[in-house]
Structures are given as C-alpha cells and as structure tokens.
CSV table of C-alpha atoms and ligand atoms in Angstrom, one decimal:
chain,number,residue,atom,x,y,z
A,729,MET,CA,7.0,-19.1,39.3
A,730,ILE,CA,10.5,-19.0,36.8
A,731,ARG,CA,7.6,-17.8,34.4
A,732,LYS,CA,7.5,-14.3,36.5
A,733,THR,CA,11.6,-14.3,36.4
A,734,SER,CA,12.2,-14.9,33.1
A,735,LEU,CA,9.6,-12.1,32.2
A,736,MET,CA,11.4,-10.1,34.4
A,737,LEU,CA,14.3,-10.6,32.9
A,738,THR,CA,13.3,-10.2,29.2
A,739,LEU,CA,11.9,-6.5,30.7
A,740,ILE,CA,15.7,-5.7,32.2
A,741,LEU,CA,16.5,-6.8,28.9
A,742,VAL,CA,14.3,-4.4,26.8
A,743,VAL,CA,14.8,-1.7,28.8
A,744,THR,CA,18.4,-1.7,28.2
A,745,LEU,CA,18.2,-2.4,24.8
A,746,ILE,CA,15.8,0.9,24.6
A,747,GLY,CA,18.8,2.6,26.5
A,748,TYR,CA,21.2,1.5,24.0
A,749,ALA,CA,19.5,2.3,21.2
A,750,TRP,CA,19.1,5.9,23.0
A,751,GLY,CA,22.6,6.6,23.6
A,752,SER,CA,24.4,6.2,27.5
A,753,PRO,CA,22.9,9.6,29.1
A,754,ALA,CA,24.7,12.1,28.6
A,755,LYS,CA,27.5,13.6,31.8
A,756,THR,CA,26.7,16.6,33.4
A,757,ILE,CA,29.0,19.1,35.0
A,758,ASN,CA,28.5,22.1,36.8
A,759,THR,CA,30.5,25.7,36.7
A,760,ASP,CA,30.3,28.9,37.2
A,761,VAL,CA,32.0,29.5,33.5
A,762,VAL,CA,32.5,27.6,30.1
A,763,VAL,CA,34.4,28.5,28.1
A,764,VAL,CA,34.6,27.5,24.6
A,765,GLY,CA,37.8,26.9,22.7
A,766,ALA,CA,41.3,27.3,24.1
A,767,GLY,CA,43.0,29.6,22.1
A,768,GLY,CA,44.3,32.8,22.9
A,769,ALA,CA,41.3,34.8,23.9
A,770,GLY,CA,39.6,31.3,25.7
A,771,LEU,CA,43.0,30.8,28.2
A,772,THR,CA,43.1,34.3,28.7
A,773,ALA,CA,39.3,34.9,29.5
A,774,ALA,CA,39.3,31.7,31.3
A,775,ILE,CA,42.6,33.1,33.5
A,776,THR,CA,41.3,36.2,34.2
A,777,ALA,CA,37.6,34.3,35.2
A,778,LYS,CA,39.0,32.3,37.6
A,779,GLU,CA,41.2,34.8,39.0
A,780,ALA,CA,38.2,36.6,39.9
A,781,GLY,CA,36.6,33.7,41.7
A,782,ALA,CA,34.8,32.0,39.2
A,783,ASP,CA,34.9,28.1,38.8
A,784,VAL,CA,36.0,27.5,34.9
A,785,VAL,CA,35.7,24.5,32.8
A,786,VAL,CA,37.4,25.1,29.2
A,787,VAL,CA,36.3,23.2,26.1
A,788,GLU,CA,38.4,22.7,22.9
A,789,LYS,CA,37.2,20.5,20.5
A,790,MET,CA,41.0,19.6,18.8
A,791,MET,CA,43.5,17.4,20.1
A,792,ILE,CA,46.0,20.6,21.3
A,793,ILE,CA,45.2,24.0,22.1
A,794,GLY,CA,45.9,27.5,20.7
A,795,GLY,CA,44.5,27.6,17.4
A,796,ASN,CA,44.9,30.3,14.8
A,797,THR,CA,47.1,31.8,17.7
A,798,LEU,CA,49.8,29.3,17.4
A,799,ARG,CA,50.2,30.6,14.3
A,800,ALA,CA,50.5,34.5,15.1
A,801,THR,CA,54.1,35.6,13.7
A,802,GLY,CA,54.0,39.2,14.5
A,803,GLY,CA,53.5,40.5,17.2
A,804,LEU,CA,51.2,42.5,20.1
A,805,ASN,CA,50.3,46.0,18.8
A,806,ALA,CA,50.5,48.0,22.0
A,807,ALA,CA,50.7,52.0,22.5
A,808,GLY,CA,52.7,54.0,26.0
A,809,THR,CA,54.2,50.5,27.1
A,810,VAL,CA,57.7,50.4,29.0
A,811,TYR,CA,59.4,49.0,26.3
A,812,GLN,CA,58.8,51.5,23.7
A,813,ASP,CA,59.5,54.1,26.4
A,814,LYS,CA,62.9,52.3,26.9
A,815,ALA,CA,63.5,51.5,22.9
A,816,GLY,CA,62.6,55.9,22.9
A,817,ILE,CA,59.7,55.4,21.3
A,818,LYS,CA,56.9,58.1,21.6
A,819,ASP,CA,54.0,56.3,21.1
A,820,SER,CA,50.2,57.0,22.3
A,821,PRO,CA,46.7,55.3,22.4
A,822,ASP,CA,45.3,58.0,20.7
A,823,VAL,CA,47.9,57.4,17.1
A,824,HIS,CA,46.8,53.3,17.6
A,825,TYR,CA,43.1,53.9,17.6
A,826,GLU,CA,43.5,56.1,14.3
A,827,ASP,CA,46.5,53.6,12.2
A,828,THR,CA,43.4,51.1,13.5
A,829,MET,CA,40.7,53.3,12.5
A,830,LYS,CA,42.4,54.0,9.2
A,831,GLY,CA,43.7,50.7,8.4
A,832,GLY,CA,40.3,49.4,8.7
A,833,ARG,CA,39.3,52.4,5.9
A,834,TYR,CA,36.9,53.7,8.8
A,835,GLU,CA,34.9,50.6,8.9
A,836,ASN,CA,35.7,49.4,12.4
A,837,VAL,CA,33.3,49.6,15.2
A,838,PRO,CA,35.3,53.0,16.8
A,839,GLU,CA,34.4,52.0,20.5
A,840,LEU,CA,35.5,48.9,20.3
A,841,VAL,CA,38.8,50.1,17.9
A,842,ARG,CA,38.6,52.5,21.7
A,843,THR,CA,38.5,49.7,24.2
A,844,MET,CA,41.2,47.9,22.1
A,845,VAL,CA,44.2,50.6,22.0
A,846,ASP,CA,43.3,51.5,25.7
A,847,ASN,CA,43.6,48.2,27.3
A,848,ALA,CA,46.6,47.0,24.9
A,849,ALA,CA,49.5,48.0,27.5
A,850,ALA,CA,48.1,46.9,30.3
A,851,ALA,CA,47.6,43.4,27.9
A,852,VAL,CA,51.2,43.3,27.6
A,853,GLU,CA,52.0,43.8,30.9
A,854,TRP,CA,49.3,41.3,32.4
A,855,LEU,CA,51.4,38.4,30.1
A,856,ASN,CA,54.5,39.5,30.9
A,857,ASP,CA,53.5,39.1,34.4
A,858,LEU,CA,52.4,35.7,33.6
A,859,GLY,CA,56.4,35.2,32.1
A,860,ALA,CA,55.5,35.7,28.0
A,861,ASN,CA,58.7,38.2,27.6
A,862,LEU,CA,57.0,40.2,24.9
A,863,ILE,CA,60.0,43.1,25.5
A,864,GLN,CA,61.1,43.2,21.6
A,865,VAL,CA,59.1,46.2,19.9
A,866,ASN,CA,59.4,45.9,16.4
A,867,LEU,CA,56.8,48.1,13.4
A,868,SER,CA,54.7,46.3,11.5
A,869,GLY,CA,52.6,47.7,8.5
A,870,GLY,CA,50.0,49.9,8.7
A,871,SER,CA,52.1,51.6,12.1
A,872,THR,CA,53.3,55.0,12.4
A,873,ASN,CA,55.3,54.0,15.7
A,874,ALA,CA,57.1,50.4,16.5
A,875,ARG,CA,53.9,49.2,19.1
A,876,SER,CA,54.6,45.0,17.5
A,877,HIS,CA,55.8,43.5,21.2
A,878,ALA,CA,57.2,40.3,20.4
A,879,PRO,CA,59.0,37.9,22.6
A,880,GLU,CA,62.9,39.0,23.3
A,881,GLY,CA,64.9,38.0,20.3
A,882,GLY,CA,61.9,38.2,17.9
A,883,GLY,CA,60.7,35.2,17.9
A,884,ALA,CA,57.2,34.8,16.9
A,885,VAL,CA,54.4,35.7,19.4
A,886,GLY,CA,51.1,32.9,19.1
A,887,PRO,CA,53.8,30.5,20.4
A,888,ALA,CA,54.9,32.0,23.0
A,889,VAL,CA,51.6,33.6,24.5
A,890,VAL,CA,49.9,30.0,23.8
A,891,MET,CA,53.2,28.5,26.3
A,892,THR,CA,52.4,31.3,28.8
A,893,LEU,CA,48.5,31.2,29.0
A,894,GLN,CA,49.0,26.8,29.1
A,895,ASN,CA,50.9,27.4,31.8
A,896,ALA,CA,48.8,29.5,33.7
A,897,ALA,CA,46.3,27.8,33.7
A,898,LYS,CA,47.3,24.7,34.5
A,899,GLU,CA,48.8,26.7,37.9
A,900,ARG,CA,45.5,27.7,38.5
A,901,GLY,CA,43.7,24.4,37.6
A,902,ILE,CA,42.2,25.1,35.3
A,903,GLU,CA,40.2,22.1,34.0
A,904,VAL,CA,40.9,21.9,29.8
A,905,LEU,CA,38.9,19.5,28.2
A,906,THR,CA,41.0,18.7,24.5
A,907,GLN,CA,38.8,16.5,22.0
A,908,THR,CA,35.2,18.0,23.6
A,909,LYS,CA,33.3,19.7,20.9
A,910,ALA,CA,30.7,22.4,21.7
A,911,ALA,CA,27.8,21.4,20.3
A,912,GLU,CA,25.1,24.2,21.4
A,913,VAL,CA,24.7,26.9,23.6
A,914,LEU,CA,22.0,25.6,26.3
A,915,VAL,CA,19.3,28.0,27.2
A,916,GLU,CA,16.5,27.4,29.8
A,917,GLY,CA,14.1,29.8,31.4
A,918,GLY,CA,15.2,32.4,28.6
A,919,GLN,CA,18.7,32.0,30.4
A,920,VAL,CA,22.2,30.9,28.9
A,921,ALA,CA,22.4,27.8,31.1
A,922,GLY,CA,25.6,26.0,29.5
A,923,ILE,CA,27.1,24.2,26.9
A,924,ARG,CA,26.5,20.8,25.1
A,925,CYS,CA,29.0,19.5,23.8
A,926,GLU,CA,30.3,15.8,21.5
A,927,THR,CA,33.4,14.0,23.3
A,928,LYS,CA,34.8,10.2,21.9
A,929,ASP,CA,32.8,9.0,24.9
A,930,GLY,CA,29.5,10.5,23.9
A,931,GLU,CA,27.8,14.0,24.9
A,932,LEU,CA,29.1,16.0,27.5
A,933,ILE,CA,26.6,19.0,29.3
A,934,VAL,CA,29.1,21.6,31.0
A,935,LYS,CA,26.1,23.6,33.0
A,936,ALA,CA,27.5,26.8,33.5
A,937,LYS,CA,25.5,30.5,34.9
A,938,ALA,CA,28.1,32.6,32.2
A,939,VAL,CA,29.4,31.3,28.8
A,940,VAL,CA,31.9,32.4,26.6
A,941,ILE,CA,32.4,32.2,23.0
A,942,ALA,CA,36.0,32.2,21.5
A,943,THR,CA,35.9,29.4,19.3
A,944,GLY,CA,37.8,31.9,16.8
A,945,GLY,CA,37.2,32.6,12.9
A,946,TYR,CA,35.9,30.5,10.0
A,947,GLY,CA,38.8,30.1,7.6
A,948,ALA,CA,39.0,27.1,7.6
A,949,ASN,CA,35.9,26.7,6.7
A,950,PRO,CA,35.4,26.7,3.0
A,951,ASP,CA,31.8,26.5,2.6
A,952,MET,CA,30.8,29.4,5.5
A,953,VAL,CA,33.8,31.4,3.4
A,954,VAL,CA,31.6,31.1,0.2
A,955,LYS,CA,28.4,31.4,1.9
A,956,TYR,CA,29.6,35.2,3.4
A,957,ARG,CA,32.0,35.9,0.4
A,958,PRO,CA,31.2,33.9,-2.8
A,959,ASP,CA,34.3,35.6,-4.7
A,960,LEU,CA,36.1,34.0,-2.7
A,961,LYS,CA,36.0,30.1,-3.7
A,962,GLY,CA,38.4,28.3,-4.1
A,963,PHE,CA,40.7,30.2,-2.1
A,964,ALA,CA,43.1,27.9,-0.6
A,965,THR,CA,43.5,28.8,4.0
A,966,THR,CA,46.5,29.7,6.0
A,967,ASN,CA,44.4,28.7,9.3
A,968,HIS,CA,44.6,25.7,11.6
A,969,PRO,CA,41.4,23.0,10.7
A,970,GLY,CA,39.4,24.0,13.8
A,971,ALA,CA,38.8,27.2,12.6
A,972,THR,CA,35.6,26.4,11.0
A,973,GLY,CA,33.0,29.2,12.6
A,974,ASP,CA,31.3,26.9,15.1
A,975,GLY,CA,30.4,29.4,17.8
A,976,ILE,CA,28.9,31.7,15.1
A,977,ASP,CA,27.0,29.3,14.0
A,978,MET,CA,25.9,28.3,17.9
A,979,ALA,CA,25.3,31.6,18.3
A,980,ILE,CA,23.2,32.8,15.8
A,981,ARG,CA,21.1,29.9,17.0
A,982,ILE,CA,20.3,31.7,20.4
A,983,GLY,CA,19.6,34.9,18.9
A,984,ALA,CA,22.8,36.2,18.4
A,985,ALA,CA,23.8,39.3,15.2
A,986,THR,CA,27.1,39.2,13.6
A,987,CYS,CA,29.1,42.5,12.6
A,988,GLN,CA,30.7,42.7,8.7
A,989,ILE,CA,30.6,38.8,8.5
A,990,GLY,CA,32.0,38.7,5.0
A,991,SER,CA,34.9,41.3,5.8
A,992,ILE,CA,38.0,38.5,5.4
A,993,GLN,CA,41.5,39.4,4.8
A,994,THR,CA,43.4,36.9,1.6
A,995,HIS,CA,46.8,36.8,1.8
A,996,PRO,CA,47.9,36.0,-1.9
A,997,THR,CA,51.4,34.2,-1.5
A,998,VAL,CA,50.8,30.8,0.3
A,999,VAL,CA,52.5,27.2,-0.5
A,1000,PRO,CA,49.4,25.5,-1.2
A,1001,VAL,CA,48.7,22.3,0.4
A,1002,SER,CA,50.7,23.7,3.4
A,1003,GLY,CA,49.4,26.5,4.1
A,1004,ILE,CA,52.7,28.1,5.1
A,1005,MET,CA,52.9,31.9,3.9
A,1006,ILE,CA,55.5,33.3,2.3
A,1007,THR,CA,55.8,36.8,3.8
A,1008,GLU,CA,55.2,40.4,1.0
A,1009,ALA,CA,58.8,41.1,1.4
A,1010,VAL,CA,59.9,38.5,-1.0
A,1011,ARG,CA,58.0,40.5,-3.8
A,1012,GLY,CA,59.2,43.5,-2.4
A,1013,GLN,CA,63.1,42.8,-2.5
A,1014,GLY,CA,62.2,41.5,-6.1
A,1015,ALA,CA,60.6,38.4,-6.3
A,1016,ILE,CA,58.2,38.3,-9.6
A,1017,LEU,CA,54.9,36.0,-10.1
A,1018,ILE,CA,55.1,34.1,-13.3
A,1019,ASN,CA,52.1,31.5,-14.9
A,1020,ARG,CA,52.9,28.4,-15.9
A,1021,GLU,CA,53.4,29.7,-19.7
A,1022,GLY,CA,56.5,31.1,-17.9
A,1023,LYS,CA,55.2,35.2,-17.9
A,1024,ARG,CA,54.3,37.4,-15.8
A,1025,PHE,CA,50.9,38.5,-15.6
A,1026,ILE,CA,50.3,41.5,-12.7
A,1027,ASP,CA,52.3,44.5,-11.2
A,1028,GLU,CA,53.7,42.0,-8.4
A,1029,LEU,CA,52.9,44.8,-5.5
A,1030,GLN,CA,49.0,45.6,-6.1
A,1031,THR,CA,46.9,45.0,-3.1
A,1032,ARG,CA,46.4,41.7,-1.5
A,1033,ASP,CA,43.4,41.7,-3.2
A,1034,VAL,CA,44.7,42.4,-6.3
A,1035,VAL,CA,46.7,39.8,-6.8
A,1036,SER,CA,45.1,37.4,-5.2
A,1037,GLU,CA,42.8,37.8,-8.3
A,1038,ALA,CA,44.9,37.0,-10.5
A,1039,ILE,CA,47.0,34.6,-9.2
A,1040,LEU,CA,43.2,32.7,-9.5
A,1041,ALA,CA,42.8,33.7,-13.1
A,1042,GLN,CA,45.9,32.0,-13.8
A,1043,GLU,CA,46.2,28.0,-14.7
A,1044,GLY,CA,46.1,25.8,-12.3
A,1045,GLY,CA,44.7,28.5,-9.8
A,1046,SER,CA,48.3,29.5,-8.9
A,1047,ALA,CA,51.9,30.8,-10.5
A,1048,PHE,CA,55.2,30.6,-9.0
A,1049,LEU,CA,57.7,33.0,-6.8
A,1050,VAL,CA,60.7,33.7,-8.6
A,1051,PHE,CA,63.6,35.0,-7.1
A,1052,ASP,CA,67.6,35.5,-7.5
A,1053,GLN,CA,70.3,34.8,-4.6
A,1054,GLY,CA,70.3,38.7,-4.6
A,1055,VAL,CA,66.8,38.4,-3.6
A,1056,ARG,CA,67.9,35.6,-0.7
A,1057,GLU,CA,70.4,37.4,0.1
A,1058,ARG,CA,68.5,40.8,1.3
A,1059,LEU,CA,65.6,38.5,3.3
A,1060,LYS,CA,66.6,36.8,5.6
A,1061,ALA,CA,62.6,34.5,6.1
A,1062,ILE,CA,64.1,33.4,2.7
A,1063,GLU,CA,66.5,31.4,4.8
A,1064,ASP,CA,63.5,29.1,6.7
A,1065,TYR,CA,61.9,28.9,3.5
A,1066,ALA,CA,64.9,26.6,2.5
A,1067,ASN,CA,65.1,24.7,5.5
A,1068,GLN,CA,61.5,24.2,5.2
A,1069,GLY,CA,62.4,22.6,1.5
A,1070,LEU,CA,59.7,24.8,-0.4
A,1071,LEU,CA,61.9,26.1,-2.8
A,1072,THR,CA,62.7,24.8,-5.9
A,1073,GLU,CA,66.5,25.7,-7.0
A,1074,ALA,CA,68.7,25.8,-10.0
A,1075,GLY,CA,72.0,26.8,-11.1
A,1076,SER,CA,70.1,28.8,-14.6
A,1077,LEU,CA,66.6,30.1,-15.4
A,1078,GLN,CA,66.6,27.6,-18.2
A,1079,GLU,CA,67.0,24.9,-15.5
A,1080,LEU,CA,64.7,26.5,-12.9
A,1081,GLY,CA,62.2,26.4,-16.0
A,1082,ASP,CA,63.2,22.7,-17.1
A,1083,LYS,CA,62.5,22.0,-12.8
A,1084,LEU,CA,58.8,23.8,-12.7
A,1085,GLY,CA,57.7,22.4,-15.9
A,1086,VAL,CA,57.5,26.1,-17.4
A,1087,SER,CA,59.2,26.4,-20.9
A,1088,GLY,CA,62.2,27.2,-19.4
A,1089,GLU,CA,63.2,29.3,-22.8
A,1090,VAL,CA,60.6,31.4,-22.3
A,1091,LEU,CA,61.1,31.9,-18.4
A,1092,ALA,CA,64.8,32.9,-19.4
A,1093,GLU,CA,63.1,35.4,-22.0
A,1094,THR,CA,60.8,36.7,-19.2
A,1095,VAL,CA,63.1,37.5,-16.4
A,1096,ALA,CA,65.5,39.3,-19.2
A,1097,GLY,CA,62.4,41.4,-20.5
A,1098,TYR,CA,62.1,42.1,-16.6
A,1099,ASN,CA,65.6,42.8,-15.9
A,1100,LYS,CA,65.1,45.5,-19.6
A,1101,PHE,CA,62.6,46.7,-17.2
A,1102,VAL,CA,64.2,48.1,-14.2
A,1103,ALA,CA,67.4,49.5,-16.0
A,1104,ASP,CA,64.7,52.0,-17.8
A,1105,LYS,CA,62.3,52.3,-14.6
A,1106,SER,CA,59.4,51.5,-16.4
A,1107,ASP,CA,57.1,48.3,-16.2
A,1108,PRO,CA,55.5,48.4,-20.0
A,1109,ASP,CA,53.7,44.7,-19.5
A,1110,CYS,CA,52.4,45.0,-16.0
A,1111,GLY,CA,52.8,48.5,-14.9
A,1112,ARG,CA,55.1,47.5,-11.8
A,1113,GLN,CA,56.0,50.9,-9.4
A,1114,HIS,CA,59.1,49.3,-7.6
A,1115,LEU,CA,61.5,48.0,-9.9
A,1116,ASP,CA,64.9,47.9,-7.9
A,1117,TYR,CA,66.6,45.4,-8.4
A,1118,GLU,CA,67.3,42.6,-11.7
A,1119,LEU,CA,67.4,38.8,-11.2
A,1120,ASN,CA,71.2,38.2,-12.5
A,1121,LYS,CA,72.8,36.2,-10.0
A,1122,ALA,CA,72.6,32.4,-9.7
A,1123,PRO,CA,71.2,30.0,-8.7
A,1124,TYR,CA,67.1,31.2,-9.4
A,1125,TYR,CA,64.7,29.7,-7.0
A,1126,ALA,CA,60.6,29.0,-6.6
A,1127,VAL,CA,58.1,28.1,-4.6
A,1128,GLU,CA,54.4,28.2,-5.8
A,1129,VAL,CA,51.8,29.8,-4.4
A,1130,THR,CA,48.3,30.6,-4.8
A,1131,PRO,CA,46.0,33.0,-2.7
A,1132,ALA,CA,45.0,32.0,0.7
A,1133,VAL,CA,42.3,32.7,3.2
A,1134,HIS,CA,44.0,34.1,6.2
A,1135,HIS,CA,41.9,36.1,8.9
A,1136,THR,CA,38.1,36.5,9.4
A,1137,MET,CA,37.5,39.7,10.7
A,1138,GLY,CA,33.9,39.6,10.9
A,1139,GLY,CA,31.9,37.7,13.4
A,1140,LEU,CA,29.4,38.0,16.2
A,1141,ALA,CA,28.7,41.5,16.8
A,1142,ILE,CA,29.6,42.5,20.7
A,1143,ASN,CA,29.8,45.5,22.5
A,1144,THR,CA,32.6,46.8,24.9
A,1145,LYS,CA,32.2,44.2,28.1
A,1146,ALA,CA,32.5,41.5,25.3
A,1147,GLU,CA,28.7,40.6,25.4
A,1148,VAL,CA,27.2,39.3,22.3
A,1149,LEU,CA,24.5,40.9,21.0
A,1150,ASP,CA,20.7,40.4,19.7
A,1151,GLU,CA,19.7,41.7,16.0
A,1152,ASP,CA,18.0,44.5,18.6
A,1153,GLY,CA,21.8,45.8,19.2
A,1154,LYS,CA,20.2,44.6,23.4
A,1155,ALA,CA,23.3,42.1,25.2
A,1156,ILE,CA,22.3,38.8,25.9
A,1157,PRO,CA,22.1,38.0,29.3
A,1158,GLY,CA,24.9,35.5,30.2
A,1159,LEU,CA,26.4,35.0,26.6
A,1160,TYR,CA,29.8,36.4,25.9
A,1161,ALA,CA,32.3,36.2,22.7
A,1162,ALA,CA,35.6,37.6,22.6
A,1163,GLY,CA,38.7,37.6,19.7
A,1164,GLU,CA,38.9,36.4,15.9
A,1165,VAL,CA,34.9,34.7,16.5
A,1166,THR,CA,33.6,38.5,16.7
A,1167,GLY,CA,33.3,41.3,14.4
A,1168,GLY,CA,34.2,44.9,13.9
A,1169,VAL,CA,37.8,45.3,15.7
A,1170,HIS,CA,39.4,45.2,12.7
A,1171,GLY,CA,36.8,46.9,10.1
A,1172,ALA,CA,37.8,46.0,6.4
A,1173,ASN,CA,40.9,45.2,7.0
A,1174,ARG,CA,43.6,44.3,9.9
A,1175,LEU,CA,46.7,45.4,10.6
A,1176,GLY,CA,49.4,42.7,11.6
A,1177,GLY,CA,49.7,43.1,15.5
A,1178,ASN,CA,46.2,44.0,16.2
A,1179,ALA,CA,44.8,40.4,16.5
A,1180,VAL,CA,47.1,39.4,19.1
A,1181,ALA,CA,45.9,42.8,21.3
A,1182,ASP,CA,42.3,42.0,20.3
A,1183,ILE,CA,42.5,38.5,22.0
A,1184,ILE,CA,44.2,39.2,24.7
A,1185,VAL,CA,42.2,42.6,25.7
A,1186,TYR,CA,38.9,41.3,25.0
A,1187,GLY,CA,39.3,38.1,26.4
A,1188,ARG,CA,40.5,39.7,29.5
A,1189,ILE,CA,37.4,41.9,29.4
A,1190,ALA,CA,35.2,38.7,28.6
A,1191,GLY,CA,36.1,36.8,31.3
A,1192,ALA,CA,35.9,39.1,34.1
A,1193,GLU,CA,32.6,40.2,33.0
A,1194,ALA,CA,31.5,36.5,33.3
A,1195,ALA,CA,33.0,35.6,36.2
A,1196,ALA,CA,31.1,38.8,37.6
A,1197,PHE,CA,27.5,37.7,36.0
A,1198,SER,CA,28.0,34.4,37.4
A,1199,GLY,CA,28.2,36.1,40.4
A,1200,LYS,CA,31.6,35.7,41.6
B,3,ADP,P1,41.2,33.1,19.1
B,3,ADP,O1,43.0,33.7,18.0
B,3,ADP,O2,40.2,34.1,19.0
B,3,ADP,O3,42.0,32.9,20.6
B,3,ADP,P2,41.8,30.9,17.8
B,3,ADP,O4,41.5,30.0,16.6
B,3,ADP,O5,43.6,30.7,18.4
B,3,ADP,O6,41.0,32.3,18.2
B,3,ADP,O7,41.6,29.9,18.8
B,3,ADP,C1,40.0,29.3,19.0
B,3,ADP,C2,39.9,27.8,19.6
B,3,ADP,O8,38.6,27.5,19.5
B,3,ADP,C3,40.8,26.8,18.4
B,3,ADP,O9,41.8,26.1,19.8
B,3,ADP,C4,39.6,25.7,18.7
B,3,ADP,O10,40.1,24.6,17.8
B,3,ADP,C5,38.9,25.9,19.3
B,3,ADP,N1,36.9,25.4,19.0
B,3,ADP,C6,36.3,25.7,17.8
B,3,ADP,N2,35.3,25.9,17.6
B,3,ADP,C7,34.9,24.8,18.7
B,3,ADP,C8,33.9,24.1,18.9
B,3,ADP,N3,33.4,23.6,19.0
B,3,ADP,N4,34.0,23.1,20.3
B,3,ADP,C9,35.5,23.7,21.1
B,3,ADP,N5,36.2,23.8,20.8
B,3,ADP,C10,36.6,25.4,19.6
C-alpha cells in the first residue's frame, strides 16, 4: 500500500516537473477581431470594429501605447473640410491627390492614394466627434493649399490624436493589453485564426476571426533597415523603440507580399542618441553645417538624402549646426530646443568653437568667409543658393546633428479595403493592415501631414472590414 502511494506520488512529481519543463500552458482568449499595435492606426481600427458590433482585443508590446503616432508633430492632411471652408481655403481631394503623387515621385499606388484623399475629410470629422479638436489648418511642405489639421492653438497632432483614441477606446470597453507582444499570426485550415503573443506571464493565444496588423514601421530596427537599404547603415532613428517591423515579418511568414519595402524617409539633422529632430527651417533661416575641422562641407539646403550622406562622410558621422541670435529670433521652434538644453551657447565664435572641441579660430574664419558669400550672393565653396542672412549677431549657438531614419514608407502590400495581399495580389482572407506597417501610399517620399491621414483613413477601413469579415 505504502509502496503504491509513493509510486503514485513519484508519478505526480514527474508529470508536474515535465509540465514545468514544457512551460505552463498558454492562456487563451476568444474575440471577433484582434488588433496588433496600439498606435494611431490600431486604436482607430479597434474603435471602428467595436462600433460595428465586433468584440475587439488590442495587443501592444510596449508599456505605453501610442507608438510613433505620439511623436507626430504636424497635422492631418485633409481637403474639403469645414475648417478649411471657415478659413477661406479652397481645396479639393483632387489637388491633395496630385500633391501626394507628385511628392511621392508618382511611385505611389494610385488607388491607395485616391482612397486616402477621398476619405481624409471624414477622418478629421470622425476624430473631432471623438473630441480631438483638430480645427487649425496649416500649410505643410509639398501641399498646394493649407490642409494640415492640427489642434486648436497649433499644438502637436500626435499626442492629441492618441489621447482622443485612448479615451474613446476606454469608453467603449475595448481591452488594450500592454506588454503583450504578438509573435505569430495563427492559421488553421488555411484560415487566419488569431495570434500568438508573448507576455511576461508566458504565452497568450488570442483566437480571432480577423486580425488587423497595425504595428507601425521598422525605423528602429537597424538590421532590417540595412537589409532593405544597405545605404542607410549607421543612421540613427527618430522612431520610438517599438518600431521594429514585427508585423511585416509576421505577415510575410504567412505569405504576405510587401510593397516598396525599401522606401525610407531620412532626416539629416537629428540630435544623436535623443533622436530629437531639428527642423529644416533652422537651415532655411540661415544656419550652416560645420564638421570637426570647423569647416563647411555641403550646401546646407540640398535635398535630405544628399545632406544626410555628406554628414555621414564627416569625422564621427555627425556635424554641428551653427547659427546666431538672428536665426533664433526668426524661428520660434529654436526656443523649444533651448528649453530642452540641446544648444551650446557662446558669446563669440572663438568661444563656441572651443566649447565644441573644434578650433575656434577656424570656425571664426569659416563664418567670416560664409558672411562674405552672403554679401556676394555666391557660395563658391558649397554652391548654396539661399544666401539670405549673415551670421554676425551674438550669442552664437550650435547643436550636434546626424542623419536618422524617420519614416518607413514601404511595408505590407494592401488593397483599398486594407486587406493584406499575397504574392499573387490576392487578399489573404481575414488579414488586414493599416498605417506605417503598409506600403504604397507615400511612394518615394511622404508629404508632412499624410502619415496621420493614412493611419486614420486606413485604420477606419481596416476596422470596418475586419468586423464585417468576422460576421458583425
Ligand atoms: P501607426 O502610425 O501605423 O499607427 P505606430 O508606430 O503609431 O504606427 O503604432 C504601432 C504600435 O504597434 C506601437 O505602439 C508599437 O509598439 C506596436 N507594436 C509593434 N510591434 C508589435 C508587436 N509585435 N506586438 C504588439 N504591438 C506591437
């Protein structure tokens, strides 16, 4: 009897130990639609699917939601809104379409652009009904008309959009599971069946009839950037750390195709490590770029790719943006940089050079030479065309800059219903994608203000289509 009991106990022990060795069984939840990623596109899709009657679960791998959307500083491009009307701005989706195609060097997928521009005004209305208050209309680079919708008072669009969507999701009882990383799209019997996630408590299976991938871009994944764009080796990034392209990999593994995957927008003047972007307007208002020898090396107002390459070719792969008090007075944005402690300030160029570890004497010579080019309206050194302001008003300022990956414009191939396409151009039933994870909307170059338009328009489409596919 005693022998039998101890045998039983040993057996139970062994089974338990084997159980531990294999890891505890995955927890499973069931829903109609699962959305991967709680940035602007994902939250928009979730709210839309929920409003259509579907049960929705959102998984987010980071501790906080918002992704790159939270970092969007401009606005939402939309043509034909009541806010443009009120401001007396005449605009139309057709002009928005043409601007977007021209900006993207006509490499954009035309029907994706058409869908975005035709639905952008409704996207602004939808967000404002949720309380976003995007009523100020600004002009943005590459746009014929002012159509970039920002919060009243001109604040950054990203935080306003994320906060609005977060509140709306909460009010609707949508479950957002943070620190939950999707690792695989599940397929059963040839059908998308949900996702497998990794959490700090082990594996989680979310069974769903439809999956929306809204994981954003891959701008914070240097290996992936170099894989698709070897020329961008060594570039820093303006992206949040979660922009690692997970959704692209996951979808490719179940047969998804990509579209213009190597299309990446870089920004030449970004503060190393912090990833804070220094607007081009600083150079536009007269700042010059100098290297560690204290010398200029490029026409500072060349296109982003050319300036980026030139900076990377300098010692240390970075340069200093140098300007005077006159530039600071002409550009309000500089106050932000000063408040964030990004600027090195000095009473003279000699002193500024010394503070930067660059010969003050050479720097003073370089600026004196540049001021002469401004006076002569000719820059034989670097061929700068815009020679409007001399740099002669103390104090002088500098900020170290290096090029950085800004937006990954390529991604998963989708159609106008936000369905993910396979290599034959056929929709993968039940799989949807929206936002920066997708490719084709922006072509070779994205216009400022079109990313937010893209995520809201396609987030809404993906949410509605996924809900319908799930039978709701
Ligand atoms: P978009 O602008 O397209 O909405 P964002 O960058 O704003 O893109 O948001 C994408 C979100 O997806 C981010 O919050 C990011 O952390 C999240 N994300 C990325 N990969 C995963 C993953 N594997 N599982 C869950 N969430 C993810």
